[in-house]
Coordinates of C-alpha atoms and ligand atoms in Angstrom, one line a residue:
Chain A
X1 CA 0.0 0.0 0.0
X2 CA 2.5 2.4 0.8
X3 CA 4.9 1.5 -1.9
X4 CA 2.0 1.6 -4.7
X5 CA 1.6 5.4 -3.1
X6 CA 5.3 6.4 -3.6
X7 CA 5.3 4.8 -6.9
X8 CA 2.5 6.8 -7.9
X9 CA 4.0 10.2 -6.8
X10 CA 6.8 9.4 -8.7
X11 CA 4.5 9.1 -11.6
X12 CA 3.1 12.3 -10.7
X13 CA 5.9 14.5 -10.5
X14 CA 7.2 12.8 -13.5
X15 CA 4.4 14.0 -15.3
X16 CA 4.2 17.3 -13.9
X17 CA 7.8 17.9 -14.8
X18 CA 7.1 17.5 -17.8
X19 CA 4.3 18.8 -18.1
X20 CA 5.9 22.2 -16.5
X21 CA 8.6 22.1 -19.6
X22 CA 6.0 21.9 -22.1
X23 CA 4.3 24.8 -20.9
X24 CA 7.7 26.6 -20.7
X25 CA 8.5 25.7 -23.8
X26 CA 5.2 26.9 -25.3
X27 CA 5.4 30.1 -23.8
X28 CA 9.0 31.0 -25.2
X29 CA 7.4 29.6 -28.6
X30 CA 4.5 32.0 -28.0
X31 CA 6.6 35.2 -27.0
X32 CA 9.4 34.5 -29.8
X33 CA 6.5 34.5 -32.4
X34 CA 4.1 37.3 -31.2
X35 CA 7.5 39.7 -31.1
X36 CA 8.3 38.6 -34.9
X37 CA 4.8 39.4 -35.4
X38 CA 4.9 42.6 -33.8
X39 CA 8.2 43.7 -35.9
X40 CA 6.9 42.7 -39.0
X41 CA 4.0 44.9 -38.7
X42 CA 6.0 47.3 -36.9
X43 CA 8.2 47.4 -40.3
X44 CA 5.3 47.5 -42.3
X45 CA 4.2 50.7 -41.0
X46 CA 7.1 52.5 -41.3
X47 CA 7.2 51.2 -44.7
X48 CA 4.4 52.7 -45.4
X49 CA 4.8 56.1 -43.3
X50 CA 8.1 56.5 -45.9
X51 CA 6.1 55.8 -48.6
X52 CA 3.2 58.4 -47.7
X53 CA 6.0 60.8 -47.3
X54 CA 7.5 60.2 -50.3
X55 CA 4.1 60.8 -51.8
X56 CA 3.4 63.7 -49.8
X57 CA 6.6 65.4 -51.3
X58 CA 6.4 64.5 -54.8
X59 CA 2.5 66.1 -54.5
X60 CA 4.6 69.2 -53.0
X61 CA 7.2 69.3 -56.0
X62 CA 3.8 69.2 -58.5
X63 CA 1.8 72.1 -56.6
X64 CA 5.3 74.1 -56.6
X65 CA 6.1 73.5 -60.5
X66 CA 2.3 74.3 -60.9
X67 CA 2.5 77.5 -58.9
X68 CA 5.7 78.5 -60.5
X69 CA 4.2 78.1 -64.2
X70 CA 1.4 80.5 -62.7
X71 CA 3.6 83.5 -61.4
X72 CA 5.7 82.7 -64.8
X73 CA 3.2 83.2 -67.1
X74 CA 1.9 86.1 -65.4
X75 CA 5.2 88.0 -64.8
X76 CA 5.6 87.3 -68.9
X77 CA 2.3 87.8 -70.1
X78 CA 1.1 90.8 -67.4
X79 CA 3.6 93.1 -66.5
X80 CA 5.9 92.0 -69.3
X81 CA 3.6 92.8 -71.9
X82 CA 2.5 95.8 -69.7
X83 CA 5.9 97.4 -69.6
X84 CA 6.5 96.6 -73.8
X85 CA 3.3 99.0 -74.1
X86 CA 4.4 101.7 -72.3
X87 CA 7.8 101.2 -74.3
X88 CA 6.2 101.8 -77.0
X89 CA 4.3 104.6 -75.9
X90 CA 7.1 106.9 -74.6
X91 CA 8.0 108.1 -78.1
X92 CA 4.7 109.9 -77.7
X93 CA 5.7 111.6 -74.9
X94 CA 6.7 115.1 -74.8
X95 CA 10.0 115.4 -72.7
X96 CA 13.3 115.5 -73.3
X97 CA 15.5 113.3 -75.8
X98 CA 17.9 112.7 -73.0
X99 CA 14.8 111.6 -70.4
X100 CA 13.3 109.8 -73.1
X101 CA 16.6 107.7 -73.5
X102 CA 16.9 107.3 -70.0
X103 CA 13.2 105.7 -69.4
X104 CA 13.6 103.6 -72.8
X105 CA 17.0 101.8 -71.1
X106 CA 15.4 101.3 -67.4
X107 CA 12.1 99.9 -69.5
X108 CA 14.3 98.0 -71.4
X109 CA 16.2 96.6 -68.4
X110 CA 13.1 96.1 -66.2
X111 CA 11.4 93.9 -69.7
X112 CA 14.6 92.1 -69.4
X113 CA 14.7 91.0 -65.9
X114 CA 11.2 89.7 -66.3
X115 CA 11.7 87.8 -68.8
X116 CA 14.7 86.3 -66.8
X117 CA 12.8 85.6 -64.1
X118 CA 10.1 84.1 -66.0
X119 CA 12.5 82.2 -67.4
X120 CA 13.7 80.9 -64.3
X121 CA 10.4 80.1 -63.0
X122 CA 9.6 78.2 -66.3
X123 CA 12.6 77.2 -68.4
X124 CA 10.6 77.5 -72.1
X125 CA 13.9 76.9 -73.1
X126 CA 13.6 73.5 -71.7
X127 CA 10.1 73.0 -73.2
X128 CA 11.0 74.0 -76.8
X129 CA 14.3 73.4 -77.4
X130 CA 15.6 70.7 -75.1
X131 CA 17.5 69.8 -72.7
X132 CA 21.4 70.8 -73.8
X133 CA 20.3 74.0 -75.1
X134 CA 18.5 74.9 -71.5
X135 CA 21.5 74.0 -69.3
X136 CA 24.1 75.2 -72.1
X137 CA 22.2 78.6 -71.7
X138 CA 22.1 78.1 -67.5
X139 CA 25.7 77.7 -67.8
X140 CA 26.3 80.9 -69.8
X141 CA 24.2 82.6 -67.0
X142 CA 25.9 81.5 -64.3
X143 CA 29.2 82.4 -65.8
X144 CA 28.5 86.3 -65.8
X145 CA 29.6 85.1 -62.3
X146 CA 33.4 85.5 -62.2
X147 CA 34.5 83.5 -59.1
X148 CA 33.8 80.1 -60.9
X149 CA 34.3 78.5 -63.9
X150 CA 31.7 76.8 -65.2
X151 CA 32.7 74.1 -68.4
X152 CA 30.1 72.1 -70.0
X153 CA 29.9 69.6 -72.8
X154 CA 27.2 67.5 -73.8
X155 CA 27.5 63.9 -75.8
X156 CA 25.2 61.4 -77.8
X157 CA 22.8 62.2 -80.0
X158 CA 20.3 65.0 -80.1
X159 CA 17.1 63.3 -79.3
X160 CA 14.0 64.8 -76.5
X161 CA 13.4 62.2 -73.2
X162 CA 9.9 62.7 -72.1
X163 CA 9.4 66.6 -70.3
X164 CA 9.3 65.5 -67.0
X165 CA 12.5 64.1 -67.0
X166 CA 14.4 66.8 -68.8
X167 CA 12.6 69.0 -66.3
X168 CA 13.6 67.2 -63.5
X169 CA 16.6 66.9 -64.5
X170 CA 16.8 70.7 -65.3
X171 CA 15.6 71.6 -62.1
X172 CA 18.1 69.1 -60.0
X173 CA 21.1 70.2 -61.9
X174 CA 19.9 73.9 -60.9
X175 CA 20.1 73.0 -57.6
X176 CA 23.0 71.0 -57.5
X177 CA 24.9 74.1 -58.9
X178 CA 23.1 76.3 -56.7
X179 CA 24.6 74.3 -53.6
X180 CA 28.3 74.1 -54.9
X181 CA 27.9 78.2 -55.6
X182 CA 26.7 78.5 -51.8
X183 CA 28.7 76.3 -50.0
X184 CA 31.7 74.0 -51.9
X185 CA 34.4 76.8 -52.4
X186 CA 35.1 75.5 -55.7
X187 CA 36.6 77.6 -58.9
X188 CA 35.7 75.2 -61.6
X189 CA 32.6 73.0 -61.9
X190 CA 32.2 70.9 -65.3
X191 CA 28.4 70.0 -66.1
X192 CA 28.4 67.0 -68.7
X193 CA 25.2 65.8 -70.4
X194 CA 25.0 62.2 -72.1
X195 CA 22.3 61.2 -74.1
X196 CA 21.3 58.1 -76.2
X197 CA 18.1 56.5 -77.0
X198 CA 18.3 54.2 -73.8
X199 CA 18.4 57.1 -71.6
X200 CA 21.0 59.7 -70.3
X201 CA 23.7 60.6 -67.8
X202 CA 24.1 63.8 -66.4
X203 CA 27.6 64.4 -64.1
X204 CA 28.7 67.4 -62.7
X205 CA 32.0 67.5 -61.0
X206 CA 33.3 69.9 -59.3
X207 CA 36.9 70.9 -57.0
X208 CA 35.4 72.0 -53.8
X209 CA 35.3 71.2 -50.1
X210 CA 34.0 67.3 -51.3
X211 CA 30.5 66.2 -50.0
X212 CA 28.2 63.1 -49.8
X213 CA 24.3 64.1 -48.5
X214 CA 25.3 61.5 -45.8
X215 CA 27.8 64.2 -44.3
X216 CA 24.7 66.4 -44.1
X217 CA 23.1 64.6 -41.2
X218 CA 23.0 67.9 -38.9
X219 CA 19.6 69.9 -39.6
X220 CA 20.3 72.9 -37.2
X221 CA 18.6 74.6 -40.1
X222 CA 15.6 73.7 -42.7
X223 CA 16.7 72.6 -45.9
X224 CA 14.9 71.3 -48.7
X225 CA 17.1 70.9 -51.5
X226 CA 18.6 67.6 -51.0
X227 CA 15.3 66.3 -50.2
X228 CA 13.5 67.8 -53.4
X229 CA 16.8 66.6 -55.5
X230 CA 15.8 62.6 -53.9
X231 CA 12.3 63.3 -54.7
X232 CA 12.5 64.6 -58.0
X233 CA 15.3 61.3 -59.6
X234 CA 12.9 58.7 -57.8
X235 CA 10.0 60.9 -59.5
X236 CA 11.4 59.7 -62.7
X237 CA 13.1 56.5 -61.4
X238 CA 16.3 57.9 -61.8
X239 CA 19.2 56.7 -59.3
X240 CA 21.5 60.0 -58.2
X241 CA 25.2 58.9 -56.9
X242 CA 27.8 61.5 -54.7
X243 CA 31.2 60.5 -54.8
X244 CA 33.6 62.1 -53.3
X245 CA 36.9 63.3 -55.6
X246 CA 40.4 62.6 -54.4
X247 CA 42.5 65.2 -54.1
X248 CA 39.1 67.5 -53.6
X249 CA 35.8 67.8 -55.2
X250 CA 32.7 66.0 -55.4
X251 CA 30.9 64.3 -58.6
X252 CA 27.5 63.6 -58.7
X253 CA 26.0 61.0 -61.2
X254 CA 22.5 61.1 -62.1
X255 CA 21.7 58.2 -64.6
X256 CA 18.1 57.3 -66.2
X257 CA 17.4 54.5 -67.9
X258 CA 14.2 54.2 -70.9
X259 CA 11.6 51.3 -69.6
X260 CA 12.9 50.3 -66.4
Chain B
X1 CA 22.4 6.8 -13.4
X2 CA 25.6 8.0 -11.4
X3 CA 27.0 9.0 -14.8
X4 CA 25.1 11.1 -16.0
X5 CA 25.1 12.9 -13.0
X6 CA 28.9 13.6 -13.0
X7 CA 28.4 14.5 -16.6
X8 CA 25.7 16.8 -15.7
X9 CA 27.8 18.1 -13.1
X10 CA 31.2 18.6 -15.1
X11 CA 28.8 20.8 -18.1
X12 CA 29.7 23.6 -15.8
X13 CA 33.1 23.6 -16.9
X14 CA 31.7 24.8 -20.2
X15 CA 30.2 28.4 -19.1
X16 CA 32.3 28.6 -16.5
X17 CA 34.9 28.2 -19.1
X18 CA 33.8 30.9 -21.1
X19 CA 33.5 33.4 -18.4
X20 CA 37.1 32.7 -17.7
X21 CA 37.9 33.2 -21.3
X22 CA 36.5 36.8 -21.5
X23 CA 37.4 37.4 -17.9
X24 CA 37.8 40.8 -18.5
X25 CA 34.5 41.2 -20.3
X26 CA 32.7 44.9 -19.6
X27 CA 28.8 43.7 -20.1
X28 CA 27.3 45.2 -17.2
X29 CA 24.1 42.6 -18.0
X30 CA 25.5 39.3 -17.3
X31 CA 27.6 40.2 -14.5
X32 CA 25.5 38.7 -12.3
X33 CA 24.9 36.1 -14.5
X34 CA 28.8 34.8 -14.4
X35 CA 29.2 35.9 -11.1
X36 CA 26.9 32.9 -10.5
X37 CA 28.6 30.6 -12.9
X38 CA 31.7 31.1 -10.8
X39 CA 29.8 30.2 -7.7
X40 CA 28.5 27.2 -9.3
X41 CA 31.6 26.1 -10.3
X42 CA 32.9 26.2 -6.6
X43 CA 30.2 24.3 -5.0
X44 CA 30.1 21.6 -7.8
X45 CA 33.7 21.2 -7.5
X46 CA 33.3 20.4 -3.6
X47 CA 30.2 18.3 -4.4
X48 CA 32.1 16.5 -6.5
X49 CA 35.0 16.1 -4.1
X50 CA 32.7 14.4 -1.7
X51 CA 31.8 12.0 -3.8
X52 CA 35.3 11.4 -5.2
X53 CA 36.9 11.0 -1.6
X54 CA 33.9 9.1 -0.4
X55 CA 33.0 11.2 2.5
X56 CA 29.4 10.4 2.9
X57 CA 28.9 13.9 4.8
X58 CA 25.5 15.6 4.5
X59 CA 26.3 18.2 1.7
X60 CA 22.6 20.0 1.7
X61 CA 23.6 23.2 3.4
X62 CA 25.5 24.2 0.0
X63 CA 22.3 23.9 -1.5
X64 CA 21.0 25.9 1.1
X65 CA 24.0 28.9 0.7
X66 CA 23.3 28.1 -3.4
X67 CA 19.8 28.8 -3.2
X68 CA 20.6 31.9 -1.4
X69 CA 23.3 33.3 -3.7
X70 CA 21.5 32.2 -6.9
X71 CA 18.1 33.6 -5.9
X72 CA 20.1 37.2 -5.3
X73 CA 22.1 37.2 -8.4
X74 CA 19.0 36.4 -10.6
X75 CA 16.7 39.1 -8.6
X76 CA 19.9 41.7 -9.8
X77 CA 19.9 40.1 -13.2
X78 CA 16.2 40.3 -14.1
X79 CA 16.6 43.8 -12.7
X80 CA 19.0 45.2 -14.6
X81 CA 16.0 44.9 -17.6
X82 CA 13.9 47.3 -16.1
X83 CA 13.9 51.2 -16.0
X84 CA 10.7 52.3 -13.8
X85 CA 11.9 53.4 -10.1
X86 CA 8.8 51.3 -8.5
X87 CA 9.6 48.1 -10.0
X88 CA 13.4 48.6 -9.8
X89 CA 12.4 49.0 -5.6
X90 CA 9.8 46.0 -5.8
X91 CA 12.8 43.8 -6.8
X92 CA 14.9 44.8 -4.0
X93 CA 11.7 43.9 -1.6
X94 CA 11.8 40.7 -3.5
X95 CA 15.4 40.6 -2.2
X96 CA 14.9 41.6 1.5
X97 CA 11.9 39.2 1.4
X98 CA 13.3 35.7 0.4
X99 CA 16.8 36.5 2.4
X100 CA 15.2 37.1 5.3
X101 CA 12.6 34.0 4.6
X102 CA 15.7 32.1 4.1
X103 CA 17.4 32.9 7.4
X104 CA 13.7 32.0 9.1
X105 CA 13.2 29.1 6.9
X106 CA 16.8 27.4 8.1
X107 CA 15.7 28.3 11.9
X108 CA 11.9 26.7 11.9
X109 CA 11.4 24.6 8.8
X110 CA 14.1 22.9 7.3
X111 CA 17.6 22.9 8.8
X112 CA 20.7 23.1 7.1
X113 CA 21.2 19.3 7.0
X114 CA 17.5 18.8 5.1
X115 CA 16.5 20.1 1.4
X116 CA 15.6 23.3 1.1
X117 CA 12.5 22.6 -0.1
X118 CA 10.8 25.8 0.4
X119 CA 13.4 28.2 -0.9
X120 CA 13.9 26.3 -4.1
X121 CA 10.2 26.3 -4.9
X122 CA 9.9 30.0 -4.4
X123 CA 12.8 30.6 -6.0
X124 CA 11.0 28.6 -9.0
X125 CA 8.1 30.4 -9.0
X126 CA 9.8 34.1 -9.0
X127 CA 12.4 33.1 -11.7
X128 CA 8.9 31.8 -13.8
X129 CA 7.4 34.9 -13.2
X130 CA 10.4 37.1 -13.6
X131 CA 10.9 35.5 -17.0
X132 CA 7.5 36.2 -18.0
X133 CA 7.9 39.9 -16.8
X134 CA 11.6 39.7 -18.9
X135 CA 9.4 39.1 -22.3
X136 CA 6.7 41.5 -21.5
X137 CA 9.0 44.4 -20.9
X138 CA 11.1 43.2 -23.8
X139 CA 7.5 44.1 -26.0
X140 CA 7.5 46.9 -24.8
X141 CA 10.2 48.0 -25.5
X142 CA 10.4 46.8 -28.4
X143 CA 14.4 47.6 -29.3
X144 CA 15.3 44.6 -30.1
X145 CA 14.6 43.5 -33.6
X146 CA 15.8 39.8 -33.7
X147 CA 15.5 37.6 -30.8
X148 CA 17.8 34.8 -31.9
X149 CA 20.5 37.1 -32.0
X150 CA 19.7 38.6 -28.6
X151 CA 21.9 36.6 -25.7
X152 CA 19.3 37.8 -23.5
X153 CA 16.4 36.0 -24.9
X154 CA 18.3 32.6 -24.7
X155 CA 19.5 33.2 -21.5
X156 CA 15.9 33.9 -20.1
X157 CA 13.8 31.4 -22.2
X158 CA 16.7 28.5 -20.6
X159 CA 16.3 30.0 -16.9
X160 CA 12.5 29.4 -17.6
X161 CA 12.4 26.4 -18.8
X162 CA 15.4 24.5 -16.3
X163 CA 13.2 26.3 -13.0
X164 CA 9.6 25.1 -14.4
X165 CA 11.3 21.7 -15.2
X166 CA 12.4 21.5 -11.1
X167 CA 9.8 23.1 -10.1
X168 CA 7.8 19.4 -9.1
X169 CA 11.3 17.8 -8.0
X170 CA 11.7 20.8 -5.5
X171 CA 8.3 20.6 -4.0
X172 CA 9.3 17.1 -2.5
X173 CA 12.7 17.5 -2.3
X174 CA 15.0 14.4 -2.0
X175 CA 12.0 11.9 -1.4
X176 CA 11.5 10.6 -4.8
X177 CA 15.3 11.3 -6.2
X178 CA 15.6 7.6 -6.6
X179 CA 12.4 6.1 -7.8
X180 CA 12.2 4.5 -10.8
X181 CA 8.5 4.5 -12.2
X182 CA 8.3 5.6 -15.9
X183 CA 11.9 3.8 -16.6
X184 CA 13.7 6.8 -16.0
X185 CA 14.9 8.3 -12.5
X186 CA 13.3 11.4 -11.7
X187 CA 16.9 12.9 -10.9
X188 CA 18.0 12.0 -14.5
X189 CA 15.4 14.9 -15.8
X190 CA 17.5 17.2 -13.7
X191 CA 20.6 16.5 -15.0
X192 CA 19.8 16.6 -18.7
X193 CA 17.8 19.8 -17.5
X194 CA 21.2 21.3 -15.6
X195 CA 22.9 19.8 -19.4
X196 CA 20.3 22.2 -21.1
X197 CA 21.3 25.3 -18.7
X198 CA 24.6 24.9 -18.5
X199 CA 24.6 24.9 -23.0
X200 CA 22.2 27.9 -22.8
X201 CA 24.7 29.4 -20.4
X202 CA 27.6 29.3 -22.7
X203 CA 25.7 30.0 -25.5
X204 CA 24.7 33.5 -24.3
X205 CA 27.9 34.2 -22.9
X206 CA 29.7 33.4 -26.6
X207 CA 26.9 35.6 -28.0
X208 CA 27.8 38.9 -25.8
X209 CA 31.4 38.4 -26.7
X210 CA 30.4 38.1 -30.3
X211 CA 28.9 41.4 -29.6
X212 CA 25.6 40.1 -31.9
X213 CA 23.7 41.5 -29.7
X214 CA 22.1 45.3 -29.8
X215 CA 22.6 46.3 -26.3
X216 CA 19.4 47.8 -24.9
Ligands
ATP301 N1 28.3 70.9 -53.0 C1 28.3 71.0 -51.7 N2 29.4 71.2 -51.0 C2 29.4 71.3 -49.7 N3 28.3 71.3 -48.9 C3 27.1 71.1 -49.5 C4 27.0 70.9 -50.9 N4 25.7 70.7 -51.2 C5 25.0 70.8 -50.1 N5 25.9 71.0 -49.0 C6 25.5 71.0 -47.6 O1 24.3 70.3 -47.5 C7 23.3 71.1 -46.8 C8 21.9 70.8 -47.4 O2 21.8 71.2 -48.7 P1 20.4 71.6 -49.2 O3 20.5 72.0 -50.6 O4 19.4 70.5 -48.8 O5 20.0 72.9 -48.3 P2 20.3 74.4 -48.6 O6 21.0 74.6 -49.9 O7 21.0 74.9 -47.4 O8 18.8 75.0 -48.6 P3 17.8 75.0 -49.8 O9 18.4 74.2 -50.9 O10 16.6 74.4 -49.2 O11 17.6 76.4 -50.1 C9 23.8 72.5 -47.0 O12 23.4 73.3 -46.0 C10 25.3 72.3 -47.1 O13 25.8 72.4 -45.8
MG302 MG1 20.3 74.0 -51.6

């Protein structure tokens, strides 16, 4: 009697033992796969956060290029068109040759520096004549600055991509050279355009301080036009490389491809 | 099995080992953790000199001063996990409370020449709920993005299983150690469990000095 009761303890704890690392067991199981679940959809979500974002800014880009086609064709068609008629109505005024003269140049220069700002707003450069003939005529531009030398040389043949990515391009390159005027210290910058049917390459190299965006990882201040330059190449499913040059200087690489 | 016992108890040479190896390791988290391993490795060696030199002397008070020193070290280890003041003061309670019921547990219920039952089981129980509290807060947190890689999780999920796999044995203590019922000795499960710990041990500790793990 009392040996059948210690045998059946035995039994008992036996059991219980193992019944006690089963439960462990599944508990671990159960943990280990609710936190993979809980990453996964953790991952998920910031996928899709980044994605909104990158939505969100491309919408941004769209409204601004919209805006900017606004004010353009207003500064050319309004007050450009304005100032032309009262060009043409000062010979009927009755003043002085010399006064005369005088308000014919300043008309003159104000018509001009609408049209250059209309221009910048909306490259119709870009629209009619292409892509090389825009930046070759940016470059000239930005050479009336004497500080740096800008070189540029285009290659391939002369064929149109679709307008979005000439403007894209157009407007990344603008900022690009925008940037190494503000803040690479460089005195000559060398803009090179390649294009063939199966897409292009645009490279601009410069001799300055040498940068990679990933330097850039202090915002003490807003900045936008890194972000807007991302934006714009994924935009067009572009890829945009920053290599730094050795002695000094930076080149940056932005390369489309036709049907990706 | 005598053999498997000795094997069981020579597996602490592994961990043991490996916190010799990387003696001068700075991981603030699993200094408690080898801290114990040392420990262990000094009362198995005199265990295992009693039974070597055949001194049939009553060994159970170094279960009792085990009990005791393990208990602490794993109330400081599962500590270290958590941030809030009020549970960083509850484990210190915890602390206070099982030392002092060891002390009264030694005086009134089982001397230093029995099992100690009672401590063991607690100790069982608070490791079981500790590791459950380890995972919870680990959710939480959230920080650590792959568990397999995380010494931590190893370390924790072995703890659990080797004290809910004693938990029955220390409830009776020493009566049944030597039964045979299902064909198997119910001491055998603790050795292949003290195996199993001993493995997870050395595992974790390998893992901290492969520095896979993200630090929380
Ligand atoms: N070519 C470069 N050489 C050195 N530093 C650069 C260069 N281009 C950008 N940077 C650094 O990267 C930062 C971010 O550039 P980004 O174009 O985003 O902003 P920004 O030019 O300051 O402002 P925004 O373009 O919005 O008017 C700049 O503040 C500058 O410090
Ligand atoms: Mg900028």
């Amino acid at each position: 009697m009392d040996e059948q009761q210690t045998l059946d303890l035995g039994t008992v704890i036996i059991l219980g033992t193992m019944g006690m690392i089963i439960l462990a067991m599944g508990v671990v199981v159960f943990f280990f796969i609710y936190q993979r679940r809980m990453i996964a959809k953790q991952n998920e979500l910031t996928m899709l956060e980044l994605q909104h974002q990158k939505e969100l800014m491309g919408a941004v880009i769209q409204t601004k290029e919209l805006e900017q086609r606004r004010i353009a064709l207003e500064l050319h068609d309004d007050v450009g068109s304005t100032l032309t008629a009262i060009k043409f109505s000062v010979s009927s005024f009755t003043i002085g040759d010399k006064d005369k003269e005088l308000l014919n140049n300043n008309l003159a220069d104000a018509i001009q520096k609408v049209r250059r700002i209309s221009n910048d707003l909306l490259p119709s450069i870009l629209e009619e004549l292409g892509l090389i003939t825009a930046v070759k005529s940016l470059i000239k531009t930005l050479n009336d600055n004497k500080t740096v030398n800008y070189v540029f040389e285009s290659f391939g043949e002369q064929i149109r991509h679709p307008k979005d990515v000439e403007l894209a391009c157009y407007r990344v390159l603008q900022e690009l050279l925008n940037n190494i005027l503000k803040y690479a210290h460089a005195t000559e910058v060398r803009v090179e355009i390649v294009l063939s049917q199966s897409g292009l390459v645009v490279i601009v190299t410069d001799d300055g301080d040498g940068f990679v965006p990933e330097d850039h990882t202090n915002h003490e201040r807003p900045s936008l036009g890194l972000k807007n330059i991302e934006s714009r190449i994924q935009q067009i499913k572009g890829e945009i490389t920053y290599e730094k040059r050795l002695p000094k200087g930076t080149k940056v690489l932005i390369d489309w491809k036709r049907h990706e | 099995m005598i053999l498997l016992s000795i094997i069981s108890l020579f597996t602490i040479l592994l961990p043991s080992g490996m916190v010799f190896y990387q003696w001068k390791s700075t991981d603030i988290a699993t200094r408690p953790i080898r801290l114990l391993l040392i420990i262990t490795l000094i009362l198995d060696s005199i265990i295992y000199y009693y039974f070597i030199t055949g001194q049939n002397k009553n060994n159970m008070f170094l279960f009792h001063v085990f009990t005791f020193l393990e208990m602490i070290l794993l109330i400081l280890y599962f500590r270290s996990f958590f941030r809030q003041n009020w549970i960083r003061r509850m484990f210190f309670v915890l602390l206070l409370l099982f030392s002092v019921m060891v002390v009264l547990n030694i005086f009134y219920w089982e001397s230093l020449d029995d099992f100690p039952s009672i401590p063991r089981t607690i100790e069982c129980v608070v490791v079981m709920i500790l590791s459950i509290l380890f995972f919870i807060n680990l959710f939480q947190q959230s920080t650590v993005s792959s568990l397999m890689r995380y010494n931590h999780f190893w370390l924790v999920s072995g703890l659990l299983l080797f004290f809910a796999g004693t938990f029955f044995m220390n409830i009776v203590g020493s009566l049944v150690i030597n039964k045979n019922d299902l064909g198997f000795n119910v001491y055998d499960i603790h050795s292949f469990l003290n195996i199993f710990l001993n493995i997870i041990y050395t595992i974790a500790l390998w893992m901290s000095s492969r520095r896979l793990i993200s630090a929380q």
